[in-house]
Every structure is written in structure tokens, then in C-alpha cells.
Short mmCIF file of C-alpha atoms in Angstrom, two decimals:
data_model
loop_
_atom_site.label_atom_id
_atom_site.label_comp_id
_atom_site.label_asym_id
_atom_site.label_seq_id
_atom_site.Cartn_x
_atom_site.Cartn_y
_atom_site.Cartn_z
CA UNK F 1 0.00 0.00 0.00
CA UNK F 2 2.85 2.42 0.76
CA UNK F 3 4.25 2.17 -2.81
CA UNK F 4 0.83 2.93 -4.28
CA UNK F 5 0.38 5.92 -1.99
CA UNK F 6 3.88 7.17 -2.75
CA UNK F 7 3.39 6.87 -6.52
CA UNK F 8 0.21 8.93 -6.31
CA UNK F 9 1.70 11.58 -4.06
CA UNK F 10 4.96 12.05 -5.95
CA UNK F 11 3.50 11.86 -9.45
CA UNK F 12 5.06 14.82 -11.25
CA UNK F 13 2.14 14.95 -13.69
CA UNK F 14 -0.35 15.59 -10.88
CA UNK F 15 -1.88 19.06 -10.77
CA UNK F 16 -2.50 18.76 -7.02
CA UNK F 17 -0.54 21.13 -4.81
CA UNK F 18 1.67 19.72 -2.08
CA UNK F 19 -0.81 20.97 0.53
CA UNK F 20 -3.55 19.03 -1.25
CA UNK F 21 -1.42 15.90 -1.21
CA UNK F 22 -0.69 16.36 2.49
CA UNK F 23 -4.39 16.77 3.18
CA UNK F 24 -5.04 13.48 1.36
CA UNK F 25 -2.47 11.83 3.60
CA UNK F 26 -4.15 13.25 6.70
CA UNK F 27 -7.55 12.05 5.56
CA UNK F 28 -6.13 8.60 4.85
CA UNK F 29 -4.62 8.32 8.31
CA UNK F 30 -7.60 9.77 10.16
CA UNK F 31 -10.00 7.35 8.49
CA UNK F 32 -7.67 4.35 8.90
CA UNK F 33 -7.22 5.00 12.62
CA UNK F 34 -10.88 6.00 13.07
CA UNK F 35 -9.93 9.38 14.51
CA UNK F 36 -11.82 12.68 14.66
CA UNK F 37 -8.89 14.98 13.94
CA UNK F 38 -5.60 14.65 12.08
CA UNK F 39 -3.08 17.44 11.65
CA UNK F 40 0.44 18.31 10.63
CA UNK F 41 2.09 20.90 12.83
CA UNK F 42 5.20 23.00 12.41
CA UNK F 43 7.45 24.12 15.24
CA UNK F 44 8.56 27.74 15.43
CA UNK F 45 10.80 29.10 18.16
CA UNK F 46 7.80 29.83 20.36
CA UNK F 47 4.74 28.04 18.95
CA UNK F 48 3.25 24.88 17.53
CA UNK F 49 1.39 25.97 14.39
CA UNK F 50 -1.29 23.91 12.59
CA UNK F 51 -0.19 23.73 8.93
CA UNK F 52 -2.55 21.10 7.44
CA UNK F 53 -5.73 19.98 9.18
CA UNK F 54 -8.46 17.37 8.69
CA UNK F 55 -10.93 18.18 11.46
CA UNK F 56 -14.28 16.41 11.67
CA UNK F 57 -15.29 18.08 14.97
CA UNK F 58 -16.89 21.44 15.68
CA UNK F 59 -13.85 22.64 17.59
CA UNK F 60 -12.42 25.49 15.52
CA UNK F 61 -9.28 25.72 17.64
CA UNK F 62 -7.73 23.10 15.37
CA UNK F 63 -7.62 25.16 12.18
CA UNK F 64 -4.86 26.00 9.74
CA UNK F 65 -2.80 28.89 11.07
CA UNK F 66 -3.89 28.56 14.69
CA UNK F 67 -1.17 27.96 17.26
CA UNK F 68 -0.35 27.31 20.90
CA UNK F 69 2.77 28.00 22.95
CA UNK F 70 5.07 25.14 22.00
CA UNK F 71 5.94 24.25 25.59
CA UNK F 72 2.25 23.61 26.34
CA UNK F 73 1.67 21.06 23.57
CA UNK F 74 1.68 17.29 23.24
CA UNK F 75 3.67 17.77 20.02
CA UNK F 76 6.72 19.23 21.70
CA UNK F 77 6.68 16.75 24.58
CA UNK F 78 6.43 13.80 22.18
CA UNK F 79 9.32 15.11 20.07
CA UNK F 80 11.38 15.58 23.26
CA UNK F 81 10.51 12.04 24.45
CA UNK F 82 8.76 13.46 27.50
CA UNK F 83 5.48 11.90 26.37
CA UNK F 84 4.86 8.51 24.79
CA UNK F 85 3.45 8.55 21.21
CA UNK F 86 0.27 6.63 22.09
CA UNK F 87 -2.07 7.91 24.81
CA UNK F 88 -5.28 5.82 24.99
CA UNK F 89 -6.84 7.92 27.79
CA UNK F 90 -5.60 11.47 28.19
CA UNK F 91 -7.70 12.04 31.33
CA UNK F 92 -5.91 9.27 33.24
CA UNK F 93 -2.42 10.04 31.98
CA UNK F 94 -0.30 11.78 34.67
CA UNK F 95 0.99 14.47 32.29
CA UNK F 96 -1.82 15.08 29.79
CA UNK F 97 -4.63 15.24 32.36
CA UNK F 98 -3.09 18.41 33.79
CA UNK F 99 -2.34 20.09 30.45
CA UNK F 100 -4.76 22.91 29.47
CA UNK F 101 -4.56 21.89 25.80
CA UNK F 102 -6.29 18.59 26.63
CA UNK F 103 -9.48 20.44 27.52
CA UNK F 104 -9.02 23.18 24.92
CA UNK F 105 -8.86 20.71 22.02
CA UNK F 106 -11.13 18.14 23.72
CA UNK F 107 -8.57 15.32 23.36
CA UNK F 108 -9.69 11.92 24.60
CA UNK F 109 -7.09 9.66 22.98
CA UNK F 110 -4.01 10.63 21.02
CA UNK F 111 -1.29 9.28 18.73
CA UNK F 112 1.52 11.34 17.26
CA UNK F 113 5.04 11.16 15.85
CA UNK F 114 7.70 13.75 15.01
CA UNK F 115 8.26 14.74 11.37
CA UNK F 116 12.02 14.60 10.85
CA UNK F 117 13.55 16.22 7.77
CA UNK F 118 16.53 14.81 5.86
CA UNK F 119 18.81 17.23 7.69
CA UNK F 120 17.78 15.66 11.00
CA UNK F 121 15.84 18.74 12.06
CA UNK F 122 12.41 18.13 13.58
CA UNK F 123 9.91 20.03 11.44
CA UNK F 124 6.91 19.37 13.67
CA UNK F 125 4.55 16.46 14.21
CA UNK F 126 2.01 14.25 12.45
CA UNK F 127 -0.79 13.65 14.97
CA UNK F 128 -4.30 12.28 15.30
CA UNK F 129 -6.78 12.26 18.13
CA UNK F 130 -10.38 11.52 18.96
CA UNK F 131 -12.61 13.08 21.58
CA UNK F 132 -13.22 9.76 23.37
CA UNK F 133 -10.88 7.26 24.97
CA UNK F 134 -9.53 4.42 22.80
CA UNK F 135 -7.72 1.51 24.44
CA UNK F 136 -7.38 -0.25 21.08
CA UNK F 137 -4.56 2.00 19.82
CA UNK F 138 -1.43 -0.12 19.52
CA UNK F 139 2.07 -0.33 18.04
CA UNK F 140 0.68 -1.42 14.66
CA UNK F 141 -1.17 1.90 14.46
CA UNK F 142 2.00 3.70 15.49
CA UNK F 143 4.02 1.94 12.77
CA UNK F 144 1.44 3.00 10.18
CA UNK F 145 1.59 6.60 11.39
CA UNK F 146 5.40 6.60 11.27
CA UNK F 147 5.32 5.32 7.69
CA UNK F 148 2.93 8.06 6.60
CA UNK F 149 4.92 10.71 8.48
CA UNK F 150 7.97 9.72 6.41
CA UNK F 151 5.99 10.35 3.23
CA UNK F 152 4.81 13.64 4.69
CA UNK F 153 8.39 14.68 5.43
CA UNK F 154 9.35 14.08 1.78
CA UNK F 155 6.46 16.25 0.61
CA UNK F 156 7.35 18.96 3.12
CA UNK F 157 10.96 18.93 1.89
CA UNK F 158 9.65 19.21 -1.66
CA UNK F 159 7.44 22.13 -0.69
CA UNK F 160 10.33 23.88 1.06
CA UNK F 161 12.46 23.53 -2.07
CA UNK F 162 9.58 24.74 -4.23
CA UNK F 163 8.98 27.73 -1.97
CA UNK F 164 12.68 28.62 -2.12
CA UNK F 165 12.66 28.39 -5.91
CA UNK F 166 9.50 30.49 -6.06
CA UNK F 167 11.12 33.21 -3.95
CA UNK F 168 14.22 33.17 -6.14
CA UNK F 169 12.13 33.22 -9.33
CA UNK F 170 10.00 36.08 -8.02
CA UNK F 171 13.11 38.13 -7.29
CA UNK F 172 14.40 37.44 -10.81
CA UNK F 173 11.11 38.41 -12.46
CA UNK F 174 10.77 41.54 -10.35
CA UNK F 175 14.28 42.50 -11.46
CA UNK F 176 13.38 41.83 -15.11
CA UNK F 177 10.41 44.16 -14.74
CA UNK F 178 12.44 46.79 -12.89
CA UNK F 179 15.26 46.80 -15.45
CA UNK F 180 12.91 46.29 -18.45
CA UNK F 181 15.06 43.27 -19.38
CA UNK F 182 12.92 41.79 -22.15
CA UNK F 183 14.43 41.95 -25.64
CA UNK F 184 11.88 41.92 -28.44
CA UNK F 185 12.63 39.88 -31.54
CA UNK F 186 10.58 40.25 -34.70
CA UNK F 187 9.74 37.41 -37.08
CA UNK F 188 8.73 38.51 -40.58
CA UNK F 189 5.36 37.68 -42.12
CA UNK F 190 5.24 37.79 -45.92
CA UNK F 191 2.25 38.28 -48.19
CA UNK F 192 2.02 35.66 -50.94
CA UNK F 193 0.20 37.98 -53.34
CA UNK F 194 2.89 40.69 -53.27
CA UNK F 195 5.81 38.46 -52.17
CA UNK F 196 6.82 41.26 -49.83
CA UNK F 197 6.81 41.89 -46.12
CA UNK F 198 3.39 42.54 -44.63
CA UNK F 199 4.23 42.52 -40.92
CA UNK F 200 6.05 40.97 -37.99
CA UNK F 201 5.23 38.81 -35.00
CA UNK F 202 6.82 40.26 -31.87
CA UNK F 203 8.44 37.66 -29.64
CA UNK F 204 9.90 38.13 -26.16
CA UNK F 205 13.42 36.96 -25.42
CA UNK F 206 14.91 36.68 -21.95
CA UNK F 207 18.69 36.79 -21.54
CA UNK F 208 18.53 36.10 -17.82
CA UNK F 209 20.13 33.26 -15.89
CA UNK F 210 19.03 30.56 -15.37
CA UNK F 211 17.94 30.06 -18.97
CA UNK F 212 14.24 29.49 -19.44
CA UNK F 213 12.12 29.63 -22.57
CA UNK F 214 9.80 32.67 -22.78
CA UNK F 215 6.67 30.60 -22.15
CA UNK F 216 8.17 29.36 -18.87
CA UNK F 217 9.05 32.89 -17.74
CA UNK F 218 5.50 34.06 -18.46
CA UNK F 219 3.98 31.01 -16.77
CA UNK F 220 6.15 31.48 -13.68
CA UNK F 221 5.23 35.17 -13.57
CA UNK F 222 1.55 34.32 -13.83
CA UNK F 223 1.82 31.80 -10.97
CA UNK F 224 3.55 34.42 -8.82
CA UNK F 225 1.02 37.17 -9.53
CA UNK F 226 3.38 39.06 -11.86
CA UNK F 227 1.99 37.87 -15.20
CA UNK F 228 0.24 41.09 -16.12
CA UNK F 229 3.25 43.28 -15.29
CA UNK F 230 5.58 41.09 -17.35
CA UNK F 231 3.25 41.01 -20.34
CA UNK F 232 2.71 44.77 -20.23
CA UNK F 233 6.49 45.27 -20.17
CA UNK F 234 6.82 43.11 -23.29
CA UNK F 235 4.16 45.20 -25.03
CA UNK F 236 5.83 48.47 -23.98
CA UNK F 237 9.15 47.25 -25.36
CA UNK F 238 7.44 46.23 -28.61
CA UNK F 239 5.77 49.62 -29.00
CA UNK F 240 9.12 51.39 -28.51
CA UNK F 241 10.46 49.58 -31.61
CA UNK F 242 7.56 50.25 -33.94
CA UNK F 243 8.81 53.60 -35.25
CA UNK F 244 11.84 51.81 -36.70
CA UNK F 245 9.65 49.47 -38.77
CA UNK F 246 8.20 50.31 -42.17
CA UNK F 247 4.92 52.27 -41.87
CA UNK F 248 3.02 49.60 -43.80
CA UNK F 249 4.22 46.74 -41.57
CA UNK F 250 1.82 45.55 -38.89
CA UNK F 251 2.97 43.96 -35.64
CA UNK F 252 1.27 41.05 -33.92
CA UNK F 253 1.46 40.89 -30.12
CA UNK F 254 0.77 37.73 -28.14
CA UNK F 255 -1.52 38.39 -25.21
CA UNK F 256 -3.50 36.63 -22.53
CA UNK F 257 -7.31 36.91 -22.54
CA UNK F 258 -7.13 37.65 -18.81
CA UNK F 259 -5.20 40.86 -19.45
CA UNK F 260 -7.65 41.94 -22.14
CA UNK F 261 -10.50 41.33 -19.71
CA UNK F 262 -8.78 43.27 -16.92
CA UNK F 263 -8.42 46.33 -19.14
CA UNK F 264 -4.62 46.27 -18.89
CA UNK F 265 -4.14 45.88 -22.67
CA UNK F 266 -6.53 48.74 -23.36
CA UNK F 267 -4.61 50.93 -20.90
CA UNK F 268 -1.19 50.21 -22.38
CA UNK F 269 -2.49 50.97 -25.89
CA UNK F 270 -4.01 54.28 -24.80
CA UNK F 271 -2.75 57.17 -26.99
CA UNK F 272 -1.08 54.69 -29.35
CA UNK F 273 -1.74 54.39 -33.09
CA UNK F 274 -3.32 50.94 -33.09
CA UNK F 275 -4.02 50.59 -36.79
CA UNK F 276 -0.84 48.48 -37.17
CA UNK F 277 -1.41 46.34 -34.09
CA UNK F 278 -2.83 42.82 -34.08
CA UNK F 279 -3.45 40.98 -30.83
CA UNK F 280 -2.84 37.24 -30.95
CA UNK F 281 -4.80 34.94 -28.67
CA UNK F 282 -3.68 31.33 -28.69
CA UNK F 283 -6.21 28.53 -29.02
CA UNK F 284 -4.78 27.17 -25.77
CA UNK F 285 -5.83 30.26 -23.81
CA UNK F 286 -9.07 29.49 -21.94
CA UNK F 287 -11.95 31.92 -22.33
CA UNK F 288 -14.87 31.14 -20.05
CA UNK F 289 -17.02 34.18 -20.82
CA UNK F 290 -17.09 35.18 -24.47
CA UNK F 291 -19.63 37.94 -23.88
CA UNK F 292 -17.30 39.64 -21.40
CA UNK F 293 -14.37 39.11 -23.77
CA UNK F 294 -16.23 40.72 -26.67
CA UNK F 295 -17.10 43.69 -24.46
CA UNK F 296 -13.44 44.08 -23.42
CA UNK F 297 -12.35 43.97 -27.08
CA UNK F 298 -14.77 46.72 -28.17
CA UNK F 299 -12.65 49.73 -27.10
CA UNK F 300 -9.57 48.06 -28.62
CA UNK F 301 -11.32 47.47 -31.94
CA UNK F 302 -12.51 51.09 -31.88
CA UNK F 303 -8.84 52.11 -31.81
CA UNK F 304 -8.10 49.97 -34.86
CA UNK F 305 -6.74 46.85 -33.15
CA UNK F 306 -7.34 43.58 -35.00
CA UNK F 307 -7.59 40.12 -33.50
CA UNK F 308 -5.75 36.97 -34.59
CA UNK F 309 -6.42 33.46 -33.32
CA UNK F 310 -3.13 31.59 -33.05
CA UNK F 311 -2.44 27.83 -33.26
CA UNK F 312 -5.53 27.06 -35.33
CA UNK F 313 -5.55 23.40 -36.28
CA UNK F 314 -3.83 22.32 -33.06
CA UNK F 315 -7.12 21.68 -31.26
CA UNK F 316 -10.82 22.45 -31.13
CA UNK F 317 -11.19 25.54 -28.93
CA UNK F 318 -9.66 27.74 -31.66
CA UNK F 319 -12.80 27.36 -33.79
CA UNK F 320 -14.95 28.64 -30.95
CA UNK F 321 -12.50 31.51 -30.44
CA UNK F 322 -12.80 32.40 -34.15
CA UNK F 323 -16.59 32.41 -34.19
CA UNK F 324 -17.29 33.92 -30.78
CA UNK F 325 -14.67 36.69 -31.04
CA UNK F 326 -15.16 37.50 -34.75
CA UNK F 327 -11.46 37.12 -35.48
CA UNK F 328 -9.81 39.08 -38.28
CA UNK F 329 -6.92 36.66 -38.82
CA UNK F 330 -6.56 32.88 -38.53
CA UNK F 331 -3.04 31.57 -37.96
CA UNK F 332 -2.53 27.97 -39.04
CA UNK F 333 -0.42 26.06 -36.52
CA UNK F 334 2.89 24.44 -37.47
CA UNK F 335 1.40 21.04 -36.62
CA UNK F 336 -0.87 21.53 -39.65
CA UNK F 337 1.56 23.21 -42.07
CA UNK F 338 4.60 21.02 -41.41
CA UNK F 339 5.02 18.52 -44.26
CA UNK F 340 1.67 19.65 -45.70
CA UNK F 341 3.03 18.99 -49.20
CA UNK F 342 3.22 15.24 -48.43
CA UNK F 343 0.22 14.78 -46.14
CA UNK F 344 -3.14 14.78 -47.90
CA UNK F 345 -5.12 14.95 -44.67
CA UNK F 346 -3.30 18.10 -43.62
CA UNK F 347 -3.76 19.52 -47.11
CA UNK F 348 -7.51 18.91 -47.08
CA UNK F 349 -7.93 20.36 -43.57
CA UNK F 350 -5.94 23.46 -44.51
CA UNK F 351 -8.01 23.79 -47.68
CA UNK F 352 -11.20 23.64 -45.65
CA UNK F 353 -9.88 26.22 -43.21
CA UNK F 354 -8.90 28.54 -46.05
CA UNK F 355 -12.38 28.26 -47.51
CA UNK F 356 -13.90 28.82 -44.07
CA UNK F 357 -11.71 31.90 -43.52
CA UNK F 358 -12.66 33.49 -46.81
CA UNK F 359 -16.36 32.81 -46.11
CA UNK F 360 -16.19 34.76 -42.83
CA UNK F 361 -13.88 37.43 -44.26
CA UNK F 362 -10.76 36.39 -42.33
CA UNK F 363 -7.24 36.37 -43.68
CA UNK F 364 -4.95 33.36 -43.21
CA UNK F 365 -1.39 33.29 -41.92
CA UNK F 366 0.41 29.94 -42.15
CA UNK F 367 3.08 29.45 -39.49
CA UNK F 368 6.12 27.19 -39.32
CA UNK F 369 7.12 27.17 -43.00
CA UNK F 370 10.45 25.37 -43.23
CA UNK F 371 11.00 24.58 -46.92
CA UNK F 372 10.08 25.56 -50.47
CA UNK F 373 7.74 22.60 -50.95
CA UNK F 374 5.55 23.65 -48.01
CA UNK F 375 5.55 27.24 -49.29
CA UNK F 376 4.52 26.18 -52.81
CA UNK F 377 1.69 24.04 -51.44
CA UNK F 378 0.36 26.93 -49.35
CA UNK F 379 0.43 29.16 -52.44
CA UNK F 380 -1.80 26.64 -54.21
CA UNK F 381 -4.21 26.75 -51.26
CA UNK F 382 -4.52 30.50 -51.53
CA UNK F 383 -3.03 31.28 -48.13
CA UNK F 384 -2.66 35.04 -47.67
CA UNK F 385 0.48 35.28 -45.52
CA UNK F 386 3.28 33.01 -44.32
CA UNK F 387 5.94 32.96 -41.64
CA UNK F 388 8.56 30.46 -40.51
CA UNK F 389 12.28 29.79 -40.48
CA UNK F 390 12.31 29.32 -44.28
CA UNK F 391 10.83 32.81 -44.64
CA UNK F 392 12.84 34.49 -41.89
CA UNK F 393 13.94 33.79 -38.36
CA UNK F 394 13.05 35.98 -35.38
CA UNK F 395 15.65 38.72 -35.07
CA UNK F 396 16.37 41.84 -33.01
CA UNK F 397 15.03 45.09 -34.42
CA UNK F 398 18.27 46.18 -36.14
CA UNK F 399 18.33 42.92 -38.12
CA UNK F 400 14.59 42.55 -38.57
CA UNK F 401 14.30 45.78 -40.57
CA UNK F 402 16.45 44.17 -43.28
CA UNK F 403 13.50 41.92 -44.17
CA UNK F 404 11.71 45.02 -45.48
CA UNK F 405 13.87 44.96 -48.61
CA UNK F 406 13.50 41.20 -49.23
CA UNK F 407 11.24 39.64 -51.85
CA UNK F 408 10.07 36.00 -51.69
#
């Protein structure tokens, strides 16, 4: 049973937080031992603090964040070997019957063990109790609790490491924002009717150690409550480059629906000529309220902003995005365009999408073009615009402007 529990708890693919996993452990132990309350405590210099709690009683004293002076607790006495780990009847025990916490928490019977970290430091305790006496508690129950406490200690170590990394990452992101340390690269988008540049996709690049891809930096920032600030910085840095680009060249900016809904994108584009700006929303970005999203887009559209749906063909939600948000541009995902010249299914799907786009008055941009054969096939399909490494790689502004003189 321990291997099964451990596999579930330490599954890296699980979306559960460590606190959620610890709560599952508590629930497992409380039910197995037929207890009323199970908790994990942490020791500070002065207090025993409840960190994770599974409390089936009406006593609110045992709640996350509540604490007691450490010297007045069972937890400390058990960890100091002043109190045995199993107490079947707290009212008859010579030590616990006189402790105020016995009455305060309404403890009838009790079992607890220290949580010892890999360093040997005692973190706190893993404890259970019920409000009535229980003479059936035995060493088998104690062995089970010790086993689970070892799993808990591994999770707590993991959480401590994660918290440390989060603090370090937050400091790094705050410094990126403070120093405006996002470099904007521009990938050219060419029109197949004119064979000349029609615009650029702006892409954020982070030259900060440790190396992380841009999507990871933005995801970390979002998890730490800094996502909007980081995205707005990227947009500011993009806008500062636009005067160096040809007047006819548009610029697409990747954005999160959440920041459109909050009004942050509208604010950053205030007093900006938006007729050359296209906002890209990926098909992977969840939108739960299309009516609210349409309302948030109205002032942006009034300024001349257009909307592109990115990654079309990579999944199903993009089609709903296109219809519900009345997109101006559909961007075909690389998963659809790659090897399209040799894959009839991809060819037919792209053909259908091109027909669909023209029917609803959308233009098509095909992404991820990597060779002449793919480009020639997309010409046959009547695709409006293309981008990809074969067309031009993302480049800093001083190099990107050279694409303005290139012809396909």
C-alpha cells in the first residue's frame, strides 16, 4: 500500500498542490485510525502551528494557522521524548490530564510522531486524536503513522524547495520588470500575393540566468502574480520599436485573454496608433465568458486593433475563439503546415480552413514554413500570408528591418 500511496503523491504529472497531497495523507490516516482529527504541525521558536488539518469536529481551535505556545503542547513533549506517542486515555495520563490543551482541544485519545527532515531537524509532528478514549490503539497503528509521516516529510521537503525556488524566481522576475530586461525579436510575415513583407510577429526573449524559454518565464510570472506586469512590459518594449519598422508593416502581439478582460491591454495601448497592431490569442488560452471578452475587445477594436487566433488546427477551442470573437486573422499552426506537401489529410484540412476563412472574411497566416515545398503548397491553397524559419527567423530590431527589402 505504501508504494501505491507514494506513486500517487509524488506523481510529477499531478496538478495537485503539495498541501492538497498532504491533506489526502491526513484524511487517509484519520479514516484508517478511526480518529476525529488529524493534523500536521510546524514548530517555530515559540509556537506549535497547525499547517494542514483534517478536522471532523466542531472545535475550531484546530484550524490551519492557529497555534499554541510550544511548551504547552503534546507535540513538543512527544518530540522531546517526555510523552509517549500513544495515549489511549488522556484524562488518566499523569501528564496530559493536567495540560490545558487537553481540555481546549477536547482530546480523549491521542497518537503522534515527530516529522524529521533529511537534515535531522524536527519540522513538527504528524498527529491524530479523537474526543473519546480508545484503548485499542497499539504499536501497529504507530508503525502506520510513522510510515505516513515519512511520506509527509518528503512532501514537506519538496514544498520547502519549491517555496525557495518560487522566492528566487519572483526576485528574478521583479528584477526583469524593474530593469525592463525583455528583448523583443521580430519574425517577418510575408504576403504571398505581393511576395513582400506585410508585418512581424513580436516575440519576447529573456537573456537572464538561469535560462528558461519565454513561455516558462510568463507562466512562472503568472503563478507568482506578476503575469500582467511582465506582459505589459513586453508590449511596452514592442511599441518602442515600432517607429523603426516600415509604416506599412503591422505587428502582432501575443496576449492573454485575462489581461484583455482586466483592461490592462486597453490601458497600455491608450494614446497609441493601433491601426498596425494585431493581438494574438492562442487557441490554448481558456476563455470562459465570451460575452465579457467581446465587451473588453470593443474599445480596442474602436482604436483599430485587430484580432488573430493563433495555433488554429492544433485543437478544437480555436474554432470557438474564431466564431465567438469574430477574429480578423486565422493563424494555421505548425502542426498543420509542417510537411503539408506530403500529407493529404493536412492539405484537405488546410483547404477547408482557407475556404472557411474566406467565407467569414478572415485572412490566413500559415506558421512554421520550413522549406520551399511547403511554401509552394500553401500558395496553391490561396493562403494570404506566411511565416517560418524558411521565410525568416526571429531577429532583433536592427536585423529585422532588413526583411523590409527582401522579396520571396
